[in-house]
Amino acid sequence: MNQPAALDFIHCFVPGHSKRTLLLLHGTGGDESNLVSLGRTLDAEASLLSPRGKVLENGMPRFFRRLAEGVFDEEDLIHRTHELADFVQEAAAHYHFDPKNVIAVGYSNGANIAGGILLLRPDVLCGAALLRPMVPLIPKALADLRNTPVLVCSGNQDPIVSSENADELVALLRRAGANVTVSLENAGHALTDATVETTLRWLLEEGK
Ligand code: MLT
């Protein structure tokens, strides 16, 4: 079957047995296979959609360009956010999953583009677990994220994301009305068992 244009992300789709789909978004240097086993650990029943970021930084896939660590190319970020949001909607039609029941689970750069989708294309996600995220951009107009559950998992020793930046993201999401759960771990930028446990619990309790 010919794939529609927006499905041109390299991706992995694993069908599930529930109405939920987890959109798995890897960090810099990851790919579409990276988070699939984490996704299955987090939700044994959900469908899993895992695209590979299209931008290459020294050969490492990312979801949008950056000018330096933590300094984003905003024009590219906006463009890539819409491109990824379109992909999710096309994938829902193609794989027959419910477009109203997609929860992003993003790590690092993947968390940042998930934040971009929440802020620019809020209808595409019904929730998001943002693992080690930072503020992706300050939108011109605030999205309406009322009733949208968002988990923000940060590390208090993260050398990439300052606690001020993580706090600013939480404040921004709350101003937009999101129901934000904050988890501050005694950890750095890497994911820990505690991050996985917190996300699993949040998905069970909040992300229904
Ligand atoms: C980003 O570029 O999105 C953040 O700095 C996180 C990272 O990918 O290192």
PDB file of N, CA, C and O in Angstrom, residues 6 10-11 13 25 46 74 83 87 91 120 145 148 154 169 185 189:
ATOM      1  N   ALA A   6       2.738  12.334   4.609  1.00  0.00           N
ATOM      2  CA  ALA A   6       3.138  12.649   5.981  1.00  0.00           C
ATOM      3  C   ALA A   6       3.634  11.417   6.733  1.00  0.00           C
ATOM      4  O   ALA A   6       4.206  11.524   7.796  1.00  0.00           O
ATOM      5  N   ILE A  10      10.588   7.627   9.120  1.00  0.00           N
ATOM      6  CA  ILE A  10      10.937   6.239   9.440  1.00  0.00           C
ATOM      7  C   ILE A  10      10.321   5.979  10.806  1.00  0.00           C
ATOM      8  O   ILE A  10      10.460   6.811  11.721  1.00  0.00           O
ATOM      9  N   HIS A  11       9.610   4.871  10.953  1.00  0.00           N
ATOM     10  CA  HIS A  11       8.946   4.667  12.231  1.00  0.00           C
ATOM     11  C   HIS A  11       8.676   3.194  12.467  1.00  0.00           C
ATOM     12  O   HIS A  11       8.821   2.359  11.563  1.00  0.00           O
ATOM     13  N   PHE A  13       5.628   0.800  14.264  1.00  0.00           N
ATOM     14  CA  PHE A  13       4.290   0.768  14.851  1.00  0.00           C
ATOM     15  C   PHE A  13       4.034  -0.638  15.372  1.00  0.00           C
ATOM     16  O   PHE A  13       4.171  -1.622  14.634  1.00  0.00           O
ATOM     17  N   LEU A  25       9.003   9.112  21.732  1.00  0.00           N
ATOM     18  CA  LEU A  25       9.882  10.090  21.082  1.00  0.00           C
ATOM     19  C   LEU A  25      11.265  10.031  21.739  1.00  0.00           C
ATOM     20  O   LEU A  25      11.435  10.407  22.911  1.00  0.00           O
ATOM     21  N   ALA A  46      -1.169  -0.974  25.134  1.00  0.00           N
ATOM     22  CA  ALA A  46      -1.305   0.143  24.187  1.00  0.00           C
ATOM     23  C   ALA A  46      -0.630  -0.165  22.849  1.00  0.00           C
ATOM     24  O   ALA A  46       0.324  -0.947  22.780  1.00  0.00           O
ATOM     25  N   GLU A  74      14.243  28.001  16.449  1.00  0.00           N
ATOM     26  CA  GLU A  74      12.798  28.035  16.690  1.00  0.00           C
ATOM     27  C   GLU A  74      11.983  27.820  15.416  1.00  0.00           C
ATOM     28  O   GLU A  74      10.944  27.154  15.432  1.00  0.00           O
ATOM     29  N   GLU A  83       5.086  19.070  11.385  1.00  0.00           N
ATOM     30  CA  GLU A  83       5.344  17.889  10.551  1.00  0.00           C
ATOM     31  C   GLU A  83       5.085  16.601  11.350  1.00  0.00           C
ATOM     32  O   GLU A  83       4.442  15.659  10.867  1.00  0.00           O
ATOM     33  N   PHE A  87       2.124  13.790  11.022  1.00  0.00           N
ATOM     34  CA  PHE A  87       2.465  12.365  10.921  1.00  0.00           C
ATOM     35  C   PHE A  87       1.601  11.531  11.862  1.00  0.00           C
ATOM     36  O   PHE A  87       1.083  10.472  11.480  1.00  0.00           O
ATOM     37  N   ALA A  91      -0.833   8.701  10.680  1.00  0.00           N
ATOM     38  CA  ALA A  91      -0.593   7.334  11.163  1.00  0.00           C
ATOM     39  C   ALA A  91      -1.865   6.768  11.794  1.00  0.00           C
ATOM     40  O   ALA A  91      -2.160   5.581  11.648  1.00  0.00           O
ATOM     41  N   LEU A 120       1.659  23.824  20.514  1.00  0.00           N
ATOM     42  CA  LEU A 120       1.274  24.320  19.177  1.00  0.00           C
ATOM     43  C   LEU A 120       0.160  23.516  18.523  1.00  0.00           C
ATOM     44  O   LEU A 120      -0.580  24.036  17.686  1.00  0.00           O
ATOM     45  N   LEU A 145      -4.969  23.732  27.242  1.00  0.00           N
ATOM     46  CA  LEU A 145      -4.605  22.375  27.667  1.00  0.00           C
ATOM     47  C   LEU A 145      -5.437  21.922  28.862  1.00  0.00           C
ATOM     48  O   LEU A 145      -5.029  21.025  29.608  1.00  0.00           O
ATOM     49  N   THR A 148      -5.793  18.251  30.169  1.00  0.00           N
ATOM     50  CA  THR A 148      -4.707  17.440  29.597  1.00  0.00           C
ATOM     51  C   THR A 148      -3.710  17.095  30.700  1.00  0.00           C
ATOM     52  O   THR A 148      -3.071  17.983  31.269  1.00  0.00           O
ATOM     53  N   SER A 154      11.900  15.445  36.128  1.00  0.00           N
ATOM     54  CA  SER A 154      13.187  16.134  36.012  1.00  0.00           C
ATOM     55  C   SER A 154      14.189  15.555  36.988  1.00  0.00           C
ATOM     56  O   SER A 154      13.816  14.895  37.963  1.00  0.00           O
ATOM     57  N   LEU A 169       8.876  25.515  32.498  1.00  0.00           N
ATOM     58  CA  LEU A 169       8.018  24.678  31.657  1.00  0.00           C
ATOM     59  C   LEU A 169       6.739  24.291  32.410  1.00  0.00           C
ATOM     60  O   LEU A 169       5.634  24.379  31.861  1.00  0.00           O
ATOM     61  N   GLU A 185      13.539  14.065  40.618  1.00  0.00           N
ATOM     62  CA  GLU A 185      14.327  12.935  41.118  1.00  0.00           C
ATOM     63  C   GLU A 185      15.723  13.374  41.502  1.00  0.00           C
ATOM     64  O   GLU A 185      16.247  14.342  40.955  1.00  0.00           O
ATOM     65  N   HIS A 189      20.579  13.609  33.755  1.00  0.00           N
ATOM     66  CA  HIS A 189      19.747  13.666  32.554  1.00  0.00           C
ATOM     67  C   HIS A 189      19.258  12.276  32.126  1.00  0.00           C
ATOM     68  O   HIS A 189      18.223  12.158  31.474  1.00  0.00           O
TER      69      HIS A 189
END
